[in-house]
Amino acid sequence: MNSNDTLERLAAVIESRRGGDPDKSYVARLFHKGTDAILKKVGEEACETVMAAKDGDKTKIVYEVADLWFHSLVALAHFGLSPAEVLAELERREGLSGLEEFAARKAQQRESEGA
């Protein structure tokens, strides 16, 4: 078993709760509340991750990143996306210089704005 399997299993659980009872499932409640509630949770968890990192507490960092990843998976599901799509993008970037990849994205953005 690998981490890709873990993400896929978690994504499947999240998807299975999409239409569930909001009174009985936290995930169903998030989906029921809609995009703004889901994105608000992602933002909250990102801030909590930053605060944990500033404190330097490794256990807390892991806990907060797990919350961030979980809520990011909910957001992906909300938009009809899967962890596999994010992993494919990370694999595409593997071996690329971060600076070169950033420059390529900027050039692509300029091209799309000019079109």
Backbone as a printed PyTorch tensor [residue, N CA C, xyz], in Angstrom:
tensor([[[  0.8350,  -1.1700,   0.0000],
         [  0.0000,   0.0000,   0.0000],
         [  0.8900,   1.2470,   0.0000]],

        [[  0.5110,   2.2570,  -0.7810],
         [  1.3000,   3.4780,  -0.7960],
         [  0.4140,   4.6940,  -0.5450]],

        [[  1.0360,   5.8600,  -0.5000],
         [  0.2900,   7.0720,  -0.1800],
         [ -0.7470,   7.4060,  -1.2490]],

        [[ -0.4830,   7.0350,  -2.5030],
         [ -1.4820,   7.2540,  -3.5490],
         [ -2.7520,   6.4850,  -3.2240]],

        [[ -2.5910,   5.2430,  -2.7220],
         [ -3.7430,   4.4330,  -2.3320],
         [ -4.5170,   5.1070,  -1.2040]],

        [[ -3.8060,   5.6450,  -0.2410],
         [ -4.4490,   6.3180,   0.8870],
         [ -5.2710,   7.4990,   0.3980]],

        [[ -4.6980,   8.3070,  -0.4700],
         [ -5.4270,   9.4670,  -1.0070],
         [ -6.6520,   9.0280,  -1.8020]],

        [[ -6.5040,   7.9890,  -2.6040],
         [ -7.6300,   7.5020,  -3.4020],
         [ -8.7430,   6.9400,  -2.5100]],

        [[ -8.3650,   6.1910,  -1.4760],
         [ -9.3800,   5.6580,  -0.5500],
         [-10.1030,   6.7870,   0.1630]],

        [[ -9.3540,   7.7700,   0.6250],
         [ -9.9790,   8.9050,   1.2920],
         [-10.8800,   9.6750,   0.3380]],

        [[-10.4400,   9.8600,  -0.8980],
         [-11.2690,  10.5410,  -1.9000],
         [-12.5670,   9.7660,  -2.1430]],

        [[-12.4860,   8.4430,  -2.1520],
         [-13.6880,   7.6180,  -2.3510],
         [-14.6600,   7.7760,  -1.1810]],

        [[-14.1340,   7.8360,   0.0370],
         [-14.9960,   8.0440,   1.2070],
         [-15.6610,   9.4190,   1.1250]],

        [[-14.8780,  10.4300,   0.7780],
         [-15.4280,  11.7850,   0.6460],
         [-16.5400,  11.7910,  -0.3930]],

        [[-16.2900,  11.1850,  -1.5390],
         [-17.2960,  11.1440,  -2.6110],
         [-18.5490,  10.4030,  -2.1540]],

        [[-18.3700,   9.3340,  -1.3960],
         [-19.5230,   8.5430,  -0.9490],
         [-20.4130,   9.3270,   0.0170]],

        [[-19.8570,  10.3280,   0.6420],
         [-20.6310,  11.1170,   1.6100],
         [-21.2090,  12.3970,   1.0150]],

        [[-20.9450,  12.6320,  -0.2570],
         [-21.4010,  13.8520,  -0.9270],
         [-22.9020,  14.0650,  -0.7610]],

        [[-23.6910,  13.0600,  -0.9760],
         [-25.1400,  13.2030,  -0.9040],
         [-25.7290,  12.7700,   0.4220]],

        [[-24.8680,  12.6100,   1.4190],
         [-25.3250,  12.1320,   2.7150],
         [-26.1050,  13.1690,   3.5040]],

        [[-26.5140,  12.7630,   4.6690],
         [-27.2860,  13.6120,   5.5700],
         [-26.3400,  14.5970,   6.2560]],

        [[-26.5390,  15.9010,   6.0370],
         [-25.6670,  16.9050,   6.6570],
         [-25.6960,  16.8860,   8.1830]],

        [[-26.7350,  16.3000,   8.7650],
         [-26.8060,  16.2090,  10.2240],
         [-25.9910,  15.0340,  10.7630]],

        [[-25.5850,  14.1270,   9.8720],
         [-24.8790,  12.9270,  10.3060],
         [-23.4520,  12.8190,   9.7630]],

        [[-23.0920,  13.6840,   8.8260],
         [-21.7680,  13.5990,   8.2090],
         [-21.1830,  14.9920,   8.0370]],

        [[-19.9850,  15.1740,   8.5710],
         [-19.2820,  16.4480,   8.4280],
         [-19.0450,  16.7650,   6.9510]],

        [[-18.6190,  15.7600,   6.1800],
         [-18.3590,  15.9650,   4.7560],
         [-19.6450,  16.3370,   4.0270]],

        [[-20.7300,  15.6300,   4.3230],
         [-22.0110,  15.9570,   3.6950],
         [-22.4100,  17.3900,   4.0400]],

        [[-22.1440,  17.8030,   5.2790],
         [-22.4690,  19.1680,   5.6990],
         [-21.6800,  20.1940,   4.8820]],

        [[-20.3850,  19.9130,   4.6700],
         [-19.5780,  20.8290,   3.8550],
         [-20.1210,  20.9240,   2.4350]],

        [[-20.4120,  19.7700,   1.8300],
         [-20.9670,  19.7870,   0.4720],
         [-22.2980,  20.5230,   0.4450]],

        [[-23.1240,  20.3130,   1.4490],
         [-24.4320,  20.9530,   1.5260],
         [-24.2920,  22.4870,   1.6060]],

        [[-23.3000,  22.9410,   2.3600],
         [-23.0920,  24.3840,   2.5210],
         [-22.5220,  25.0310,   1.2680]],

        [[-21.8340,  24.2380,   0.4490],
         [-21.3750,  24.7450,  -0.8390],
         [-19.9380,  25.2410,  -0.9000]],

        [[-19.6340,  25.8220,  -2.0360],
         [-18.2690,  26.2280,  -2.3820],
         [-17.6310,  27.1270,  -1.3250]],

        [[-18.3300,  28.1690,  -0.9110],
         [-17.7220,  29.1180,   0.0240],
         [-17.3240,  28.4480,   1.3340]],

        [[-18.1680,  27.5700,   1.8570],
         [-17.8550,  26.8890,   3.1200],
         [-16.6610,  25.9620,   2.9500]],

        [[-16.6070,  25.2650,   1.8430],
         [-15.4900,  24.3560,   1.5810],
         [-14.1910,  25.1410,   1.4660]],

        [[-14.2100,  26.2090,   0.6930],
         [-12.9990,  26.9980,   0.4970],
         [-12.5800,  27.7260,   1.7750]],

        [[-13.5480,  28.1260,   2.5760],
         [-13.2360,  28.7530,   3.8590],
         [-12.4590,  27.7770,   4.7420]],

        [[-12.8820,  26.5020,   4.7550],
         [-12.1770,  25.4930,   5.5570],
         [-10.7580,  25.2770,   5.0340]],

        [[-10.5850,  25.2560,   3.7240],
         [ -9.2390,  25.1020,   3.1660],
         [ -8.3690,  26.2710,   3.6330]],

        [[ -8.9070,  27.4730,   3.5590],
         [ -8.1560,  28.6460,   4.0030],
         [ -7.8200,  28.6000,   5.4840]],

        [[ -8.7900,  28.1990,   6.3060],
         [ -8.5510,  28.0910,   7.7500],
         [ -7.4440,  27.0910,   8.0400]],

        [[ -7.5140,  25.9380,   7.3750],
         [ -6.5160,  24.8990,   7.6180],
         [ -5.1380,  25.3260,   7.1120]],

        [[ -5.0910,  26.0850,   6.0250],
         [ -3.8100,  26.5970,   5.5340],
         [ -3.2030,  27.5470,   6.5620]],

        [[ -4.0180,  28.4260,   7.1390],
         [ -3.5290,  29.3450,   8.1720],
         [ -3.0550,  28.5860,   9.4050]],

        [[ -3.8090,  27.5730,   9.8090],
         [ -3.4090,  26.7820,  10.9740],
         [ -2.1070,  26.0230,  10.7130]],

        [[ -1.9010,  25.5980,   9.4770],
         [ -0.6520,  24.9320,   9.1110],
         [  0.5190,  25.9080,   9.2400]],

        [[  0.3230,  27.1210,   8.7480],
         [  1.3720,  28.1400,   8.8420],
         [  1.6850,  28.4430,  10.3060]],

        [[  0.6520,  28.5870,  11.1220],
         [  0.8710,  28.8910,  12.5430],
         [  1.6140,  27.7540,  13.2460]],

        [[  1.2520,  26.5140,  12.9310],
         [  1.9420,  25.3650,  13.5260],
         [  3.4070,  25.3520,  13.1060]],

        [[  3.6570,  25.6720,  11.8510],
         [  5.0350,  25.6960,  11.3620],
         [  5.8330,  26.8170,  12.0390]],

        [[  5.2020,  27.9540,  12.2380],
         [  5.8830,  29.0560,  12.9290],
         [  6.2450,  28.6470,  14.3540]],

        [[  5.3960,  27.8410,  14.9870],
         [  5.6660,  27.3630,  16.3440],
         [  6.7500,  26.2950,  16.3640]],

        [[  6.9710,  25.6320,  15.2120],
         [  7.9940,  24.6080,  15.1080],
         [  7.6370,  23.2800,  15.7600]],

        [[  6.3620,  23.1010,  16.0660],
         [  5.9040,  21.8610,  16.7150],
         [  5.6200,  20.8250,  15.6270]],

        [[  6.5250,  19.8650,  15.4700],
         [  6.4250,  18.9010,  14.3720],
         [  5.1340,  18.0880,  14.4200]],

        [[  4.7160,  17.6790,  15.6040],
         [  3.4810,  16.9050,  15.7280],
         [  2.2920,  17.7310,  15.2700]],

        [[  2.2620,  18.9880,  15.6860],
         [  1.1660,  19.8830,  15.3040],
         [  1.1960,  20.1820,  13.8040]],

        [[  2.3810,  20.3120,  13.2430],
         [  2.5030,  20.5510,  11.8020],
         [  1.8800,  19.3870,  11.0300]],

        [[  2.2290,  18.1690,  11.4120],
         [  1.6810,  16.9870,  10.7310],
         [  0.1590,  16.9700,  10.8630]],

        [[ -0.3480,  17.2350,  12.0510],
         [ -1.7920,  17.2440,  12.3020],
         [ -2.4790,  18.2850,  11.4120]],

        [[ -1.9320,  19.4840,  11.3630],
         [ -2.5600,  20.5550,  10.5720],
         [ -2.4500,  20.3020,   9.0780]],

        [[ -1.3230,  19.7470,   8.6230],
         [ -1.2000,  19.4210,   7.1950],
         [ -2.2070,  18.3310,   6.8250]],

        [[ -2.4170,  17.3650,   7.7280],
         [ -3.4300,  16.3350,   7.4670],
         [ -4.8120,  16.9800,   7.3070]],

        [[ -5.1370,  17.9430,   8.1660],
         [ -6.4100,  18.6570,   8.0320],
         [ -6.4740,  19.4180,   6.7100]],

        [[ -5.3730,  20.0640,   6.3470],
         [ -5.3260,  20.8140,   5.0920],
         [ -5.5130,  19.8910,   3.8960]],

        [[ -4.8190,  18.7600,   3.9010],
         [ -4.9630,  17.8200,   2.7910],
         [ -6.3860,  17.2900,   2.7200]],

        [[ -6.9570,  16.9560,   3.8810],
         [ -8.3220,  16.4420,   3.8970],
         [ -9.2820,  17.4510,   3.2680]],

        [[ -9.2190,  18.6900,   3.7240],
         [-10.1440,  19.6980,   3.2020],
         [ -9.8440,  20.0340,   1.7430]],

        [[ -8.5890,  19.9140,   1.3410],
         [ -8.2540,  20.0870,  -0.0770],
         [ -8.8740,  18.9730,  -0.9190]],

        [[ -8.9050,  17.7540,  -0.3790],
         [ -9.5630,  16.6470,  -1.0820],
         [-11.0620,  16.8910,  -1.2070]],

        [[-11.6670,  17.4680,  -0.1820],
         [-13.0910,  17.8220,  -0.2690],
         [-13.2810,  18.8530,  -1.3830]],

        [[-12.4030,  19.8520,  -1.4380],
         [-12.4920,  20.8710,  -2.4900],
         [-12.3100,  20.2420,  -3.8730]],

        [[-11.3440,  19.3560,  -4.0140],
         [-11.1530,  18.6830,  -5.3000],
         [-12.4280,  17.9500,  -5.7160]],

        [[-13.0070,  17.2030,  -4.7810],
         [-14.2390,  16.4570,  -5.0860],
         [-15.3580,  17.4080,  -5.4790]],

        [[-15.4520,  18.5200,  -4.7860],
         [-16.5000,  19.5100,  -5.0830],
         [-16.4060,  19.9820,  -6.5390]],

        [[-15.1810,  20.1040,  -7.0340],
         [-14.9750,  20.5770,  -8.4030],
         [-14.8180,  19.4420,  -9.4110]],

        [[-15.1070,  18.2040,  -8.9750],
         [-15.0560,  17.0690,  -9.8840],
         [-13.6480,  16.6340, -10.2350]],

        [[-12.7130,  16.9000,  -9.3430],
         [-11.3190,  16.5390,  -9.5710],
         [-10.8970,  15.4320,  -8.6130]],

        [[ -9.7890,  14.7810,  -8.9260],
         [ -9.3300,  13.6630,  -8.0960],
         [ -7.8840,  13.8820,  -7.6570]],

        [[ -7.4790,  13.1700,  -6.6080],
         [ -6.0720,  13.2390,  -6.2080],
         [ -5.1360,  12.8130,  -7.3410]],

        [[ -5.5770,  11.8900,  -8.1700],
         [ -4.7410,  11.4160,  -9.2760],
         [ -4.3660,  12.5580, -10.2170]],

        [[ -5.2680,  13.5130, -10.3940],
         [ -4.9670,  14.6420, -11.2730],
         [ -3.8840,  15.5380, -10.6730]],

        [[ -3.9250,  15.7240,  -9.3710],
         [ -2.8960,  16.5220,  -8.6960],
         [ -1.5670,  15.7740,  -8.7260]],

        [[ -1.6070,  14.4750,  -8.4580],
         [ -0.3810,  13.6790,  -8.4960],
         [  0.2290,  13.6730,  -9.8970]],

        [[ -0.6070,  13.6200, -10.9240],
         [ -0.1020,  13.6580, -12.3040],
         [  0.6020,  14.9840, -12.5760]],

        [[  0.0520,  16.0680, -12.0490],
         [  0.6920,  17.3730, -12.2310],
         [  2.0280,  17.4280, -11.4900]],

        [[  2.0760,  16.8700, -10.2900],
         [  3.3430,  16.8230,  -9.5550],
         [  4.3660,  15.9650, -10.2940]],

        [[  3.9160,  14.8570, -10.8510],
         [  4.8160,  13.9960, -11.6270],
         [  5.3140,  14.7220, -12.8770]],

        [[  4.4380,  15.5190, -13.5020],
         [  4.8390,  16.2880, -14.6770],
         [  5.9580,  17.2700, -14.3120]],

        [[  5.8540,  17.8320, -13.1160],
         [  6.8400,  18.8280, -12.6700],
         [  8.1360,  18.2030, -12.1530]],

        [[  8.1050,  16.9080, -11.8820],
         [  9.2780,  16.2400, -11.3120],
         [ 10.4840,  16.4220, -12.2210]],

        [[ 11.5690,  16.8330, -11.6260],
         [ 12.8010,  17.0160, -12.3830],
         [ 12.9270,  18.3850, -13.0260]],

        [[ 11.8660,  19.1810, -12.9810],
         [ 11.9380,  20.5310, -13.5260],
         [ 12.4700,  21.4730, -12.4570]],

        [[ 13.2270,  22.4250, -12.8810],
         [ 13.6470,  23.4760, -11.9660],
         [ 12.4120,  24.2720, -11.5850]],

        [[ 12.2570,  24.5510, -10.3070],
         [ 11.1180,  25.3560,  -9.8640],
         [ 11.0900,  26.7130, -10.5310]],

        [[ 12.2560,  27.3150, -10.7210],
         [ 12.3180,  28.6270, -11.3630],
         [ 11.9260,  28.5280, -12.8370]],

        [[ 12.3960,  27.4740, -13.5190],
         [ 12.0340,  27.2910, -14.9290],
         [ 10.5390,  27.0170, -15.0720]],

        [[  9.9930,  26.1930, -14.1670],
         [  8.5660,  25.8660, -14.2250],
         [  7.7400,  27.1220, -13.9900]],

        [[  8.1400,  27.9480, -13.0350],
         [  7.4330,  29.1980, -12.7580],
         [  7.4930,  30.1220, -13.9710]],

        [[  8.6550,  30.2440, -14.5950],
         [  8.8030,  31.0910, -15.7800],
         [  7.9320,  30.5830, -16.9250]],

        [[  7.8550,  29.2710, -17.0890],
         [  7.0200,  28.6940, -18.1460],
         [  5.5450,  29.0070, -17.8960]],

        [[  5.1100,  28.9230, -16.6330],
         [  3.7140,  29.2560, -16.3070],
         [  3.4200,  30.7180, -16.5900]],

        [[  4.3720,  31.6110, -16.2570],
         [  4.1810,  33.0470, -16.5070],
         [  4.0610,  33.3030, -18.0070]],

        [[  4.9120,  32.6480, -18.7970],
         [  4.8660,  32.8150, -20.2510],
         [  3.5470,  32.2990, -20.8000]],

        [[  3.0890,  31.1570, -20.2900],
         [  1.8120,  30.5900, -20.7350],
         [  0.6640,  31.5250, -20.3730]],

        [[  0.7200,  32.1290, -19.1970],
         [ -0.3240,  33.0580, -18.7650],
         [ -0.3430,  34.2850, -19.6900]],

        [[  0.8390,  34.7980, -20.0350],
         [  0.9050,  35.9640, -20.9320],
         [  0.3060,  35.6110, -22.2810]],

        [[  0.6080,  34.4180, -22.7890],
         [  0.0720,  33.9810, -24.0830],
         [ -1.4400,  33.8930, -24.0520]],

        [[ -2.0020,  33.3260, -22.9580],
         [ -3.4550,  33.1640, -22.8790],
         [ -4.1510,  34.5130, -22.7130]],

        [[ -3.5030,  35.4660, -22.0570],
         [ -4.0930,  36.7920, -21.8940],
         [ -4.0550,  37.5660, -23.1990]],

        [[ -3.0670,  37.2860, -24.0280],
         [ -2.9290,  37.9780, -25.3040],
         [ -3.8170,  37.4020, -26.3930]],

        [[ -4.3370,  36.1870, -26.1690],
         [ -5.1470,  35.5070, -27.1910],
         [ -6.5490,  36.0190, -27.2290]]])
